[in-house]
């Protein structure tokens, strides 16, 4: 045995030195795929990962972002969950590794060369053709010669194309000798029958329910009102149910007997279990490469009605007819309960025989044979039998499941905050940075005077003063800022810049345009004022836009509301609600008696908005009532004259750490303060900062008041101070706020924001032409 073999570790890793980047790893299968896809391609990938885990194949994933969407979105949520729950290795391209087979999913993903080399060396490359070469009008969708060259030059191995069904194979065979080499057998998509347990069906009596589940893509639907009504008749005895939405062009044709749900409103197995028939016809301009939605319907035992073009693939598993004959076919089955049950059983049996995930060893055995490669040892005794899995149990999946392991080099991410006034932007960035994985080193670059607070929380931070503090013009400051930012990008060798601010600086945009080789992310909060000046073109400088969740989202009608492409996450907070100090410790930090009712007043830095006489009226009212009060000084607040009211003052950050000792909070309605209060269950009086450049804090405060979760008190409402204090201090108000707060579910969006950024940073980027993705500095 060689020294290298003796050092072999988990996942087939051959350690050739002590440095992880020098490891030589070998995999049976590596899946190169764009995990942002939704629909059949992503479902097929999830099934591949599940099967590899079940049969303990040594499997890797190479996330490859193709030219499908701008700005770059996050991974499909179900695919991301499947990756996290699997025991696969996540490759980032820099690893020195080999594999038997690289499965490159969907040809259009590989139309462009990425900006960075991929060190993976497969023995064979298989392009899995999830997308037809020609559409229904015989217009070519992509150039297979280009895809073959990209894959060949990127991986340095022979390339073969694998159709997922006979329609795709027929198109490629039509190219004759000019087409690429095809795999001998189609590489069908797989379905896990264990997910479709409610399949024993009886013929329906009375009114029947028919439907479908697909993306709201016009190509997935009939072309005319007549065809749509033929497929889904508007009859009193027919109920039409759709999962996944309907495109706008089709909405005008639907009948009064329709019920439409979005994905997520119910899971697919539950939805299909409530149907009697599955009817799927698509546009004549479209060619369905496989038809996974139909396969899932058959797996659930549905009598499935399809266009005859599907017959070569689905054989006796479906009923076939022209679209105009749909109602006649359904009526024939209704007239013969025996025929209905027989067809239902045939549908399930077809999936079991051809597409079931239990056939994975046999399917992969054919693939290895076609490629003239020896099959992995995991398949040696499984080529014709799948004992232990045919009962549909997931027990074996759970037994081998472990978190995905991300390989390759660590990444540095530069977090850039604007913050000349408050601490909101820098707080959101810290919330995200502190939830990054150990694969990331966060570094802060800010013009905020709160840089010391970032350092105090253990982060590396670089500070550059704002132009106002230096007394220079915007033009000269932006020029200097661009030079400083570029120096930081180069000195720290960062993989991404994450910016949180209302308006990207010209200096920042200039650097982004000169360094498109790294990822640029804009964390852009919502709830802009309706009349707020906003340039939508600013979004074009960024690869990804993340929008932190907003509790008052339903009432947001600002300029960012309808902008497409943002990655929406739940409301994000620096501290998890309820994770602060015990009341005694919190009271000590506040300098108050833990046994007394305590009011904390925090009105921000007031650097751009003067609350005038309002604070004095609040303090006077609290003093007259004998209420223990502490004034929370913002670390960025200007020095102020000594207050005439005898009020304890503290400069604390983050205040949420002391919420257990605060019974009433008087605070502004900035993003962080507002959401900390709402989800922290602290009864609050919200005093909005109404400076014209701010977000719509007044709207937030009014929304909370309407929802019974706080009170709104504007700076101009001096005559309402006494009544607001009386109400806020009352036991009924306090109890009701806490009752309602307990009903709120909270998932910290900072976790999903961190994941989305890491997905971008640790993926192979080929979403732009090469000339537009290299540094031009």
XYZ file of C-alpha atoms in Angstrom:
777
model
C 0.000 0.000 0.000
C 1.318 3.438 -0.932
C 1.736 6.280 1.547
C -1.079 8.138 -0.202
C -3.405 5.161 0.199
C -2.595 4.896 3.887
C -3.607 8.536 4.290
C -6.932 8.079 2.569
C -9.733 9.581 4.665
C -13.448 10.137 4.568
C -15.103 10.901 1.233
C -12.253 9.218 -0.613
C -9.814 12.069 0.116
C -6.153 11.337 -0.590
C -4.078 13.696 1.511
C -0.920 14.561 -0.414
C 0.247 17.263 1.994
C -0.771 19.001 5.168
C -2.453 21.861 3.327
C -6.165 21.236 2.544
C -5.920 22.918 -0.872
C -3.380 20.242 -1.891
C -5.633 17.294 -1.099
C -6.431 15.050 -4.043
C -10.051 13.893 -3.737
C -11.881 11.354 -5.825
C -15.651 11.136 -6.327
C -17.834 8.611 -8.086
C -20.211 11.299 -9.331
C -20.058 15.096 -9.328
C -23.184 17.060 -10.235
C -22.493 20.400 -11.922
C -25.798 22.236 -11.795
C -27.457 25.612 -11.352
C -29.342 25.235 -8.043
C -31.391 28.369 -8.757
C -33.570 26.495 -11.254
C -37.160 25.839 -10.315
C -39.344 23.135 -11.776
C -38.361 19.845 -13.342
C -34.605 20.409 -13.552
C -34.312 21.171 -9.839
C -36.583 18.245 -8.944
C -34.391 15.966 -11.027
C -31.257 17.218 -9.258
C -32.804 16.678 -5.818
C -33.678 13.115 -6.769
C -30.099 12.520 -7.930
C -28.700 13.764 -4.622
C -31.179 11.704 -2.653
C -30.364 8.547 -4.583
C -26.617 9.066 -4.215
C -27.064 9.464 -0.472
C -29.249 6.377 -0.232
C -26.745 4.151 -1.989
C -23.795 5.827 -0.268
C -22.173 6.947 -3.474
C -19.200 9.268 -3.073
C -20.899 12.333 -4.515
C -19.946 15.991 -5.007
C -21.847 19.088 -6.056
C -20.355 21.869 -8.184
C -22.829 24.805 -8.113
C -22.579 26.459 -11.522
C -24.463 29.711 -12.108
C -25.387 29.973 -15.763
C -26.850 32.896 -17.732
C -30.423 32.429 -16.554
C -31.265 35.375 -14.325
C -30.125 38.913 -13.500
C -29.579 39.924 -10.820
C -28.346 36.596 -9.519
C -30.954 35.000 -7.273
C -30.639 32.549 -4.409
C -30.788 28.779 -4.752
C -34.231 27.211 -5.051
C -35.293 26.735 -1.441
C -36.080 23.024 -1.786
C -32.792 22.376 -3.567
C -30.865 24.343 -0.945
C -32.506 22.245 1.781
C -31.631 19.030 -0.061
C -27.993 20.133 -0.309
C -27.831 21.028 3.378
C -29.350 17.709 4.424
C -27.197 15.531 2.216
C -23.776 14.114 2.907
C -22.313 15.398 -0.343
C -19.242 17.574 -0.705
C -19.823 21.102 -2.005
C -17.028 21.936 -4.443
C -16.095 25.516 -5.244
C -13.768 24.807 -8.175
C -10.411 25.404 -6.497
C -10.121 21.871 -5.111
C -7.727 19.415 -6.725
C -10.100 16.521 -7.338
C -11.024 13.759 -9.754
C -14.256 11.911 -10.454
C -15.550 9.102 -12.623
C -18.437 11.048 -14.126
C -19.347 14.704 -14.094
C -23.059 15.170 -14.776
C -23.542 18.662 -16.227
C -27.233 19.394 -15.773
C -29.045 21.498 -18.419
C -27.027 22.525 -21.483
C -27.881 26.240 -21.331
C -26.022 26.513 -18.011
C -22.735 25.807 -19.808
C -22.870 28.258 -22.694
C -20.063 30.434 -21.277
C -16.661 29.902 -19.779
C -16.365 30.927 -16.128
C -13.811 33.523 -15.105
C -11.921 31.062 -12.884
C -10.557 27.629 -13.750
C -12.072 24.511 -12.250
C -9.480 22.048 -10.987
C -11.852 19.070 -11.070
C -10.715 16.343 -13.501
C -13.493 13.928 -14.517
C -12.924 10.802 -16.568
C -16.104 11.502 -18.522
C -18.418 14.505 -18.822
C -22.119 13.867 -19.432
C -24.292 16.823 -20.396
C -27.773 15.951 -19.128
C -30.156 17.500 -21.660
C -33.052 18.718 -19.501
C -34.010 21.247 -22.190
C -34.996 20.619 -25.829
C -32.678 21.725 -28.602
C -35.596 23.155 -30.620
C -38.890 24.645 -29.480
C -42.268 23.779 -30.971
C -41.627 26.084 -33.933
C -38.271 24.386 -34.553
C -36.311 27.415 -33.432
C -32.952 26.409 -31.974
C -32.643 27.188 -28.251
C -28.858 26.832 -27.851
C -25.792 25.637 -29.751
C -24.689 22.149 -28.630
C -21.301 22.645 -30.300
C -20.615 25.611 -28.017
C -21.750 23.680 -24.950
C -19.530 20.745 -25.915
C -16.501 23.029 -26.388
C -17.073 24.785 -23.050
C -17.367 21.495 -21.162
C -14.436 19.913 -22.985
C -12.100 22.859 -22.409
C -13.273 23.483 -18.864
C -12.861 19.905 -17.646
C -10.423 18.418 -20.164
C -12.382 15.188 -20.662
C -14.546 13.542 -23.360
C -18.104 14.904 -23.497
C -21.254 12.947 -24.273
C -24.855 14.228 -24.264
C -27.596 12.367 -22.363
C -31.197 13.037 -23.468
C -33.745 12.779 -20.657
C -36.435 11.508 -23.002
C -37.249 10.444 -26.579
C -38.294 13.941 -27.728
C -34.847 15.311 -26.963
C -33.106 12.276 -28.451
C -35.080 12.626 -31.677
C -34.055 16.275 -32.024
C -30.372 15.503 -31.500
C -30.415 12.507 -33.808
C -31.859 14.819 -36.456
C -28.556 16.702 -36.490
C -26.917 13.666 -38.073
C -23.107 13.503 -38.133
C -22.873 17.172 -37.146
C -24.423 16.555 -33.753
C -22.615 15.626 -30.530
C -22.127 12.069 -29.342
C -25.177 10.735 -27.503
C -25.393 8.301 -24.617
C -26.854 4.970 -25.730
C -29.634 5.109 -23.130
C -31.767 8.071 -22.090
C -31.038 9.329 -18.598
C -34.615 9.623 -17.352
C -35.583 11.812 -14.433
C -36.388 9.934 -11.232
C -39.345 9.971 -8.855
C -39.277 8.748 -5.272
C -42.418 6.686 -4.833
C -42.072 7.020 -1.062
C -43.184 10.646 -1.427
C -46.435 9.640 -3.143
C -48.065 7.284 -0.687
C -51.704 8.286 -1.228
C -52.106 6.484 -4.511
C -54.846 3.882 -4.003
C -57.767 5.486 -5.754
C -61.406 4.726 -6.383
C -63.362 6.079 -9.286
C -64.934 9.397 -8.289
C -68.694 9.750 -8.000
C -70.554 12.939 -8.767
C -68.566 16.091 -9.481
C -64.951 15.450 -10.427
C -61.789 17.418 -9.792
C -59.097 17.746 -12.374
C -55.992 19.888 -12.336
C -52.249 20.308 -12.738
C -49.136 21.712 -11.034
C -46.593 23.666 -13.070
C -44.741 26.955 -13.106
C -46.721 30.002 -14.227
C -44.928 30.020 -17.581
C -46.997 30.762 -20.685
C -45.138 28.005 -22.579
C -46.547 25.468 -20.120
C -50.139 26.339 -21.031
C -52.405 26.021 -24.097
C -52.169 28.849 -26.637
C -55.791 29.949 -26.892
C -58.963 30.336 -24.860
C -60.569 27.566 -26.895
C -57.785 25.101 -26.185
C -57.732 26.005 -22.495
C -61.497 25.510 -22.150
C -61.218 22.191 -24.009
C -58.572 20.908 -21.615
C -60.288 22.311 -18.512
C -64.007 22.567 -19.335
C -66.208 25.106 -17.585
C -68.892 22.678 -16.454
C -70.892 22.430 -13.284
C -69.674 18.851 -12.699
C -65.982 19.764 -13.190
C -63.811 21.481 -10.575
C -60.472 22.787 -11.838
C -57.583 23.103 -9.358
C -54.153 24.509 -10.230
C -51.010 24.648 -8.117
C -48.210 26.994 -9.139
C -50.126 29.940 -10.533
C -51.376 30.932 -13.963
C -49.585 33.392 -16.293
C -51.278 36.724 -16.935
C -52.000 35.887 -20.571
C -53.994 32.821 -19.504
C -55.828 34.444 -16.579
C -58.382 36.050 -18.873
C -59.447 32.658 -20.269
C -60.103 30.721 -17.082
C -63.598 29.639 -16.122
C -65.645 30.260 -13.010
C -64.941 26.742 -11.719
C -61.205 27.335 -11.188
C -59.219 27.403 -7.937
C -55.611 28.609 -8.206
C -52.970 28.222 -5.513
C -49.356 29.299 -5.403
C -46.579 26.833 -4.662
C -46.195 26.732 -0.918
C -49.931 27.064 -0.311
C -49.938 23.259 -0.137
C -47.329 20.617 -0.826
C -47.497 18.783 -4.128
C -48.348 15.278 -2.815
C -51.222 16.683 -0.760
C -52.474 18.705 -3.721
C -52.373 15.754 -6.120
C -54.110 13.515 -3.601
C -57.172 15.783 -3.895
C -57.484 15.424 -7.675
C -59.337 12.787 -9.670
C -57.672 13.463 -13.034
C -54.442 15.132 -14.077
C -54.640 16.983 -17.380
C -51.531 18.516 -18.939
C -51.314 20.216 -22.322
C -48.765 22.893 -23.138
C -48.183 25.485 -25.832
C -47.508 24.386 -29.388
C -44.431 26.597 -29.166
C -42.961 24.337 -26.490
C -41.396 20.884 -26.414
C -41.354 19.117 -23.050
C -37.986 17.420 -22.590
C -39.334 14.976 -20.026
C -42.499 16.000 -18.161
C -41.698 15.426 -14.506
C -44.985 16.973 -13.395
C -46.846 14.249 -15.294
C -44.577 11.553 -13.841
C -45.349 12.820 -10.326
C -49.070 12.718 -11.103
C -48.789 9.116 -12.236
C -46.722 8.268 -9.146
C -49.666 9.484 -7.067
C -51.956 7.119 -8.945
C -53.780 9.824 -10.894
C -55.426 9.040 -14.192
C -53.308 11.329 -16.349
C -54.424 12.767 -19.685
C -51.646 13.913 -22.036
C -50.907 14.870 -25.616
C -49.965 11.815 -27.740
C -46.392 13.155 -28.102
C -45.706 11.821 -24.591
C -46.622 8.205 -25.447
C -43.099 7.021 -26.303
C -41.959 8.004 -22.805
C -44.947 7.275 -20.576
C -46.366 4.322 -22.535
C -49.420 2.756 -20.854
C -49.041 4.982 -17.768
C -51.265 7.736 -19.204
C -54.276 8.247 -21.455
C -53.568 10.188 -24.660
C -55.781 12.352 -26.814
C -55.982 15.583 -28.773
C -56.819 18.523 -26.554
C -60.366 18.781 -27.950
C -61.114 15.205 -26.822
C -60.210 15.721 -23.149
C -63.775 15.800 -21.800
C -64.690 12.670 -23.792
C -61.734 10.741 -22.327
C -62.665 11.767 -18.788
C -66.297 10.799 -19.316
C -65.283 7.330 -20.580
C -63.344 6.712 -17.379
C -66.231 8.042 -15.314
C -68.560 5.610 -17.036
C -66.299 2.667 -16.135
C -65.021 2.658 -12.514
C -63.089 -0.512 -13.289
C -61.229 1.183 -16.164
C -60.462 4.154 -13.901
C -58.888 1.968 -11.202
C -57.041 -0.067 -13.806
C -55.556 3.069 -15.388
C -54.629 4.463 -11.959
C -52.728 1.278 -11.142
C -51.057 1.299 -14.556
C -49.817 4.856 -13.932
C -48.207 3.911 -10.645
C -46.712 0.733 -12.106
C -45.186 2.616 -15.061
C -43.366 4.978 -12.714
C -42.189 2.076 -10.547
C -40.832 0.232 -13.578
C -39.123 3.104 -15.395
C -38.564 6.163 -13.196
C -38.588 5.084 -9.546
C -35.590 6.133 -7.504
C -35.300 2.476 -6.494
C -34.035 1.811 -10.038
C -31.035 4.051 -9.421
C -28.394 1.278 -9.247
C -29.701 -0.251 -12.467
C -29.934 3.189 -14.122
C -26.410 4.183 -13.079
C -25.093 0.763 -14.046
C -26.289 1.412 -17.597
C -24.622 4.826 -17.492
C -21.270 3.375 -16.432
C -21.607 0.647 -19.089
C -22.404 3.226 -21.784
C -19.294 5.185 -20.774
C -17.197 1.997 -20.572
C -16.304 2.647 -16.944
C -16.306 0.152 -14.055
C -19.288 0.696 -11.763
C -18.711 1.889 -8.165
C -18.552 -0.792 -5.500
C -21.825 0.528 -4.043
C -23.595 -0.953 -7.088
C -21.828 -4.309 -7.222
C -24.713 -6.136 -5.549
C -27.476 -3.718 -6.488
C -27.663 -3.767 -10.270
C -30.902 -5.746 -10.392
C -32.240 -5.648 -6.879
C -33.116 -2.844 -4.534
C -33.993 -4.829 -1.435
C -34.534 -2.603 1.565
C -35.799 0.384 -0.388
C -38.818 -0.877 -2.288
C -41.058 -0.310 0.701
C -40.566 3.435 0.381
C -39.041 3.919 3.834
C -36.712 6.831 4.468
C -35.104 5.154 7.475
C -31.976 4.353 5.494
C -31.756 7.977 4.308
C -31.779 9.195 7.886
C -29.117 6.690 8.859
C -26.519 8.060 6.431
C -27.523 11.722 6.502
C -24.974 14.308 7.580
C -24.527 17.983 6.721
C -23.010 18.893 3.377
C -19.322 19.734 3.638
C -18.060 22.739 1.687
C -14.549 22.233 0.407
C -11.968 24.575 -1.044
C -10.435 27.771 0.198
C -11.999 30.120 2.731
C -13.451 33.329 1.349
C -13.121 36.881 2.621
C -16.152 39.153 2.341
C -15.990 42.918 2.740
C -19.034 44.373 4.503
C -19.472 48.029 3.527
C -21.826 50.235 5.539
C -22.768 53.837 4.858
C -24.090 55.032 8.251
C -23.309 58.677 8.629
C -26.348 59.160 10.886
C -27.389 56.040 12.775
C -26.405 52.451 13.353
C -29.044 50.684 11.260
C -26.950 49.728 8.250
C -23.968 48.535 10.222
C -26.209 46.573 12.594
C -27.859 44.688 9.719
C -24.478 43.846 8.241
C -23.218 42.523 11.568
C -26.400 40.443 11.872
C -25.538 38.794 8.550
C -21.782 38.535 9.111
C -22.213 36.842 12.480
C -24.299 34.117 10.854
C -21.817 33.279 8.142
C -20.265 29.827 8.173
C -16.727 29.137 9.288
C -15.749 29.189 5.617
C -16.015 32.993 5.578
C -13.843 35.718 7.087
C -15.925 38.926 7.391
C -14.127 42.294 7.232
C -15.891 45.638 7.728
C -15.234 48.803 5.764
C -17.355 51.707 6.929
C -17.615 55.454 7.170
C -19.724 55.047 10.308
C -18.520 56.593 13.531
C -19.791 53.354 15.062
C -16.769 51.463 13.726
C -15.590 51.012 17.319
C -18.786 49.082 18.072
C -18.005 46.707 15.214
C -14.511 46.168 16.561
C -15.906 45.614 20.042
C -17.971 42.682 18.715
C -14.800 41.026 17.453
C -14.828 42.050 13.792
C -11.954 43.374 11.734
C -12.897 46.880 10.631
C -11.433 49.639 8.453
C -12.787 53.166 8.876
C -12.938 56.037 6.393
C -14.545 59.333 7.476
C -17.561 60.653 5.610
C -17.180 63.696 3.374
C -19.138 65.927 5.743
C -16.741 65.179 8.575
C -13.771 66.028 6.377
C -15.285 69.189 4.944
C -14.700 68.194 1.305
C -16.925 68.118 -1.758
C -18.888 65.008 -2.698
C -16.903 64.670 -5.911
C -13.497 64.719 -4.239
C -14.676 62.471 -1.404
C -16.050 59.853 -3.826
C -12.771 59.838 -5.726
C -10.826 59.262 -2.519
C -13.416 56.730 -1.318
C -13.097 54.720 -4.542
C -9.336 54.562 -4.127
C -9.646 53.459 -0.492
C -12.299 50.850 -1.289
C -10.315 49.454 -4.216
C -7.229 49.235 -2.014
C -9.229 47.304 0.594
C -10.640 44.941 -2.052
C -7.160 44.214 -3.356
C -5.314 44.132 -0.038
C -7.784 41.743 1.594
C -8.267 39.698 -1.596
C -12.020 39.604 -1.049
C -14.467 37.436 -2.971
C -17.456 39.704 -2.413
C -18.496 43.169 -1.277
C -21.768 43.429 0.660
C -23.135 46.975 0.834
C -25.949 48.183 3.087
C -27.182 51.685 2.355
C -30.029 53.619 0.794
C -27.988 54.993 -2.078
C -24.834 53.390 -3.470
C -22.070 55.997 -3.606
C -20.665 56.922 -7.030
C -17.257 55.856 -5.705
C -18.591 52.418 -4.770
C -20.309 51.977 -8.135
C -17.087 52.934 -9.914
C -15.181 50.193 -8.090
C -17.972 47.667 -8.754
C -17.798 48.435 -12.464
C -14.041 47.996 -12.525
C -14.034 44.782 -10.463
C -16.839 42.601 -11.850
C -14.668 39.577 -11.067
C -15.906 39.638 -7.462
C -19.497 39.471 -6.256
C -21.332 42.689 -5.351
C -24.357 42.456 -3.049
C -26.733 45.235 -2.035
C -28.665 44.778 1.209
C -31.514 47.195 0.534
C -34.237 47.607 3.122
C -37.820 48.107 2.068
C -40.547 50.612 3.077
C -39.261 53.581 1.131
C -41.484 56.620 1.040
C -43.805 56.683 -1.943
C -42.268 59.983 -3.120
C -38.695 58.966 -2.360
C -36.278 59.632 -5.217
C -34.969 56.235 -6.275
C -32.922 55.289 -9.315
C -33.741 51.684 -10.277
C -30.629 51.605 -12.465
C -28.520 51.543 -9.286
C -29.510 47.897 -8.923
C -27.612 47.102 -12.126
C -24.259 47.591 -10.403
C -24.906 44.598 -8.135
C -24.959 40.861 -8.725
C -27.468 40.260 -5.941
C -29.985 42.408 -4.074
C -31.164 41.203 -0.659
C -34.262 42.765 0.861
C -34.601 42.309 4.627
C -38.141 41.429 5.644
C -40.462 44.192 6.788
C -43.214 43.620 9.355
C -45.346 46.274 7.617
C -44.646 44.806 4.170
C -48.296 44.598 3.146
C -48.560 48.395 3.308
C -45.312 49.050 1.436
C -46.058 50.911 -1.795
C -42.676 52.575 -2.205
C -40.502 52.505 -5.355
C -38.781 49.204 -4.504
C -41.995 47.228 -3.990
C -42.373 46.002 -7.565
C -38.705 45.783 -8.543
C -37.948 42.237 -9.713
C -34.969 40.143 -8.782
C -34.464 40.868 -5.085
C -33.835 37.972 -2.709
C -36.483 38.494 -0.041
C -35.640 37.213 3.438
C -37.476 37.351 6.757
C -36.931 40.332 9.090
C -33.357 40.248 10.305
C -32.026 41.115 13.735
C -28.585 41.219 15.315
C -29.778 39.435 18.476
C -32.321 36.638 18.571
C -35.465 37.623 20.520
C -35.221 36.365 24.091
C -31.461 35.814 23.921
C -30.521 38.825 26.066
C -29.411 39.091 29.665
C -31.506 38.005 32.659
C -33.476 40.884 34.209
C -31.106 41.392 37.132
C -28.027 41.623 34.891
C -29.815 43.789 32.337
C -31.008 46.151 35.060
C -27.456 46.481 36.341
C -26.260 47.520 32.880
C -29.129 50.018 32.648
C -28.426 51.298 36.143
C -31.998 50.707 37.351
C -33.779 48.793 40.083
C -34.858 45.420 38.622
C -37.881 45.317 40.947
C -39.425 48.517 39.587
C -41.320 49.203 36.379
C -38.764 50.647 33.941
C -39.161 52.899 30.905
C -36.252 53.267 28.478
C -36.219 56.239 26.107
C -34.096 55.815 22.975
C -34.627 58.361 20.217
C -31.537 57.733 18.107
C -28.701 60.086 17.312
C -31.060 62.928 16.218
C -28.281 63.994 13.858
C -30.670 64.646 10.976
C -33.973 65.231 12.760
C -34.861 67.369 15.767
C -37.706 66.028 17.885
C -37.989 69.554 19.371
C -39.860 69.659 22.673
C -41.194 66.119 22.508
C -38.447 64.406 24.562
C -38.739 66.944 27.362
C -42.506 66.442 27.523
C -42.015 62.679 27.667
C -39.452 62.891 30.479
C -41.596 65.394 32.390
C -44.652 63.166 32.110
C -42.756 60.125 33.317
C -41.267 62.045 36.234
C -44.699 63.270 37.353
C -45.912 59.699 37.349
C -42.928 58.552 39.416
C -41.866 56.037 36.783
C -38.282 54.751 36.805
C -36.768 56.035 33.559
C -33.459 55.569 31.812
C -32.335 57.562 28.796
C -30.444 55.482 26.246
C -27.856 57.634 24.514
C -26.984 56.706 20.967
C -23.214 56.256 20.640
C -23.292 58.583 17.620
C -25.368 61.342 19.252
C -23.904 64.830 19.385
C -22.860 66.090 22.826
C -25.868 67.749 24.451
C -26.296 70.122 27.362
C -27.169 68.524 30.682
C -30.851 67.600 30.707
C -32.921 69.452 33.290
C -34.726 66.236 34.190
C -33.090 63.954 36.690
C -32.941 60.899 34.391
C -30.433 58.077 34.480
C -28.487 57.949 31.192
C -26.626 55.071 29.598
C -24.874 54.566 26.276
C -25.610 50.947 25.383
C -25.330 48.913 22.207
C -27.117 46.746 21.380
C -30.019 47.759 23.607
C -31.940 44.554 22.843
C -29.498 42.762 25.132
C -31.266 44.514 28.055
C -34.884 44.081 26.950
C -35.687 41.807 29.894
C -35.359 44.817 32.226
C -37.414 47.217 30.070
C -41.177 47.312 30.578
C -41.890 50.183 28.175
C -39.689 51.463 25.365
C -39.968 54.896 23.773
C -37.996 54.650 20.552
C -37.889 55.765 16.965
C -39.268 53.494 14.254
C -36.074 52.760 12.361
C -35.771 49.284 10.898
C -33.704 47.741 13.697
C -35.325 49.450 16.697
C -38.816 48.731 15.374
C -38.296 45.034 14.625
C -36.331 44.433 17.822
C -39.275 45.829 19.768
C -42.015 44.043 17.798
C -40.427 40.589 17.885
C -38.901 41.109 21.319
C -42.375 41.655 22.767
C -41.521 45.013 24.367
C -44.515 47.409 24.664
C -43.373 50.531 22.825
C -44.230 54.077 21.857
C -42.787 54.607 18.389
C -41.667 58.167 17.611
C -40.843 58.197 13.873
C -37.874 60.076 12.453
C -39.566 61.927 9.589
C -36.507 63.397 7.879
C -37.160 63.310 4.105
C -34.206 61.020 3.367
C -35.348 58.360 5.842
C -37.525 55.307 5.284
C -41.231 55.575 6.068
C -40.975 55.302 9.854
C -44.345 56.979 10.292
C -45.983 54.176 8.310
C -44.211 51.552 10.428
C -45.397 53.178 13.658
C -48.996 53.466 12.488
C -48.956 49.852 11.304
C -47.765 48.653 14.721
C -50.469 50.721 16.391
C -53.169 49.245 14.143
C -51.840 45.756 14.883
C -52.060 46.341 18.638
C -48.304 46.039 19.050
C -47.377 49.602 19.958
C -48.343 53.254 19.826
C -47.440 55.971 17.331
C -46.480 59.427 18.619
C -45.242 61.971 16.071
C -42.875 64.811 16.981
C -45.631 67.320 16.158
C -48.239 65.680 18.416
C -47.217 67.394 21.636
C -50.841 67.456 22.807
C -50.957 63.640 22.736
C -47.989 62.958 25.004
C -49.989 62.647 28.243
C -52.670 60.397 26.774
C -50.046 58.227 25.058
C -48.140 57.762 28.319
C -51.309 56.910 30.233
C -52.246 54.266 27.693
C -48.741 52.836 27.316
C -48.320 52.497 31.090
C -51.693 50.840 31.604
C -51.817 47.157 32.460
C -54.375 46.274 29.726
C -52.142 47.775 27.010
C -49.042 46.068 28.378
C -50.748 42.686 28.621
C -52.289 42.917 25.163
C -48.996 43.805 23.468
C -47.281 40.876 25.116
C -50.146 38.548 24.209
C -50.062 39.574 20.575
C -46.268 39.424 20.416
C -46.301 35.804 21.553
C -48.426 34.962 18.525
C -45.737 36.181 16.134
C -43.457 33.617 14.631
C -39.899 34.735 14.036
C -37.250 33.322 11.746
C -34.137 35.459 11.570
C -33.660 36.543 7.971
C -29.981 37.163 8.682
C -29.473 33.394 8.426
C -31.010 33.210 4.944
C -29.199 36.370 3.851
C -25.884 34.841 4.910
C -26.724 31.624 3.044
C -27.674 33.507 -0.140
C -24.382 35.413 -0.109
C -22.390 32.253 0.486
C -24.268 30.488 -2.312
C -23.123 33.234 -4.655
C -19.558 33.339 -3.371
C -18.984 29.577 -3.382
C -20.484 28.935 -6.832
C -18.841 28.913 -10.244
C -19.894 32.112 -12.022
C -20.720 31.919 -15.716
C -23.776 34.167 -15.698
C -22.097 36.854 -17.841
C -19.861 36.815 -20.899
C -16.221 36.424 -19.947
C -15.296 39.908 -21.170
C -17.847 41.394 -18.735
C -16.668 39.433 -15.713
C -12.942 40.146 -15.542
C -11.223 42.934 -13.623
C -10.576 46.105 -15.637
C -8.735 48.134 -13.010
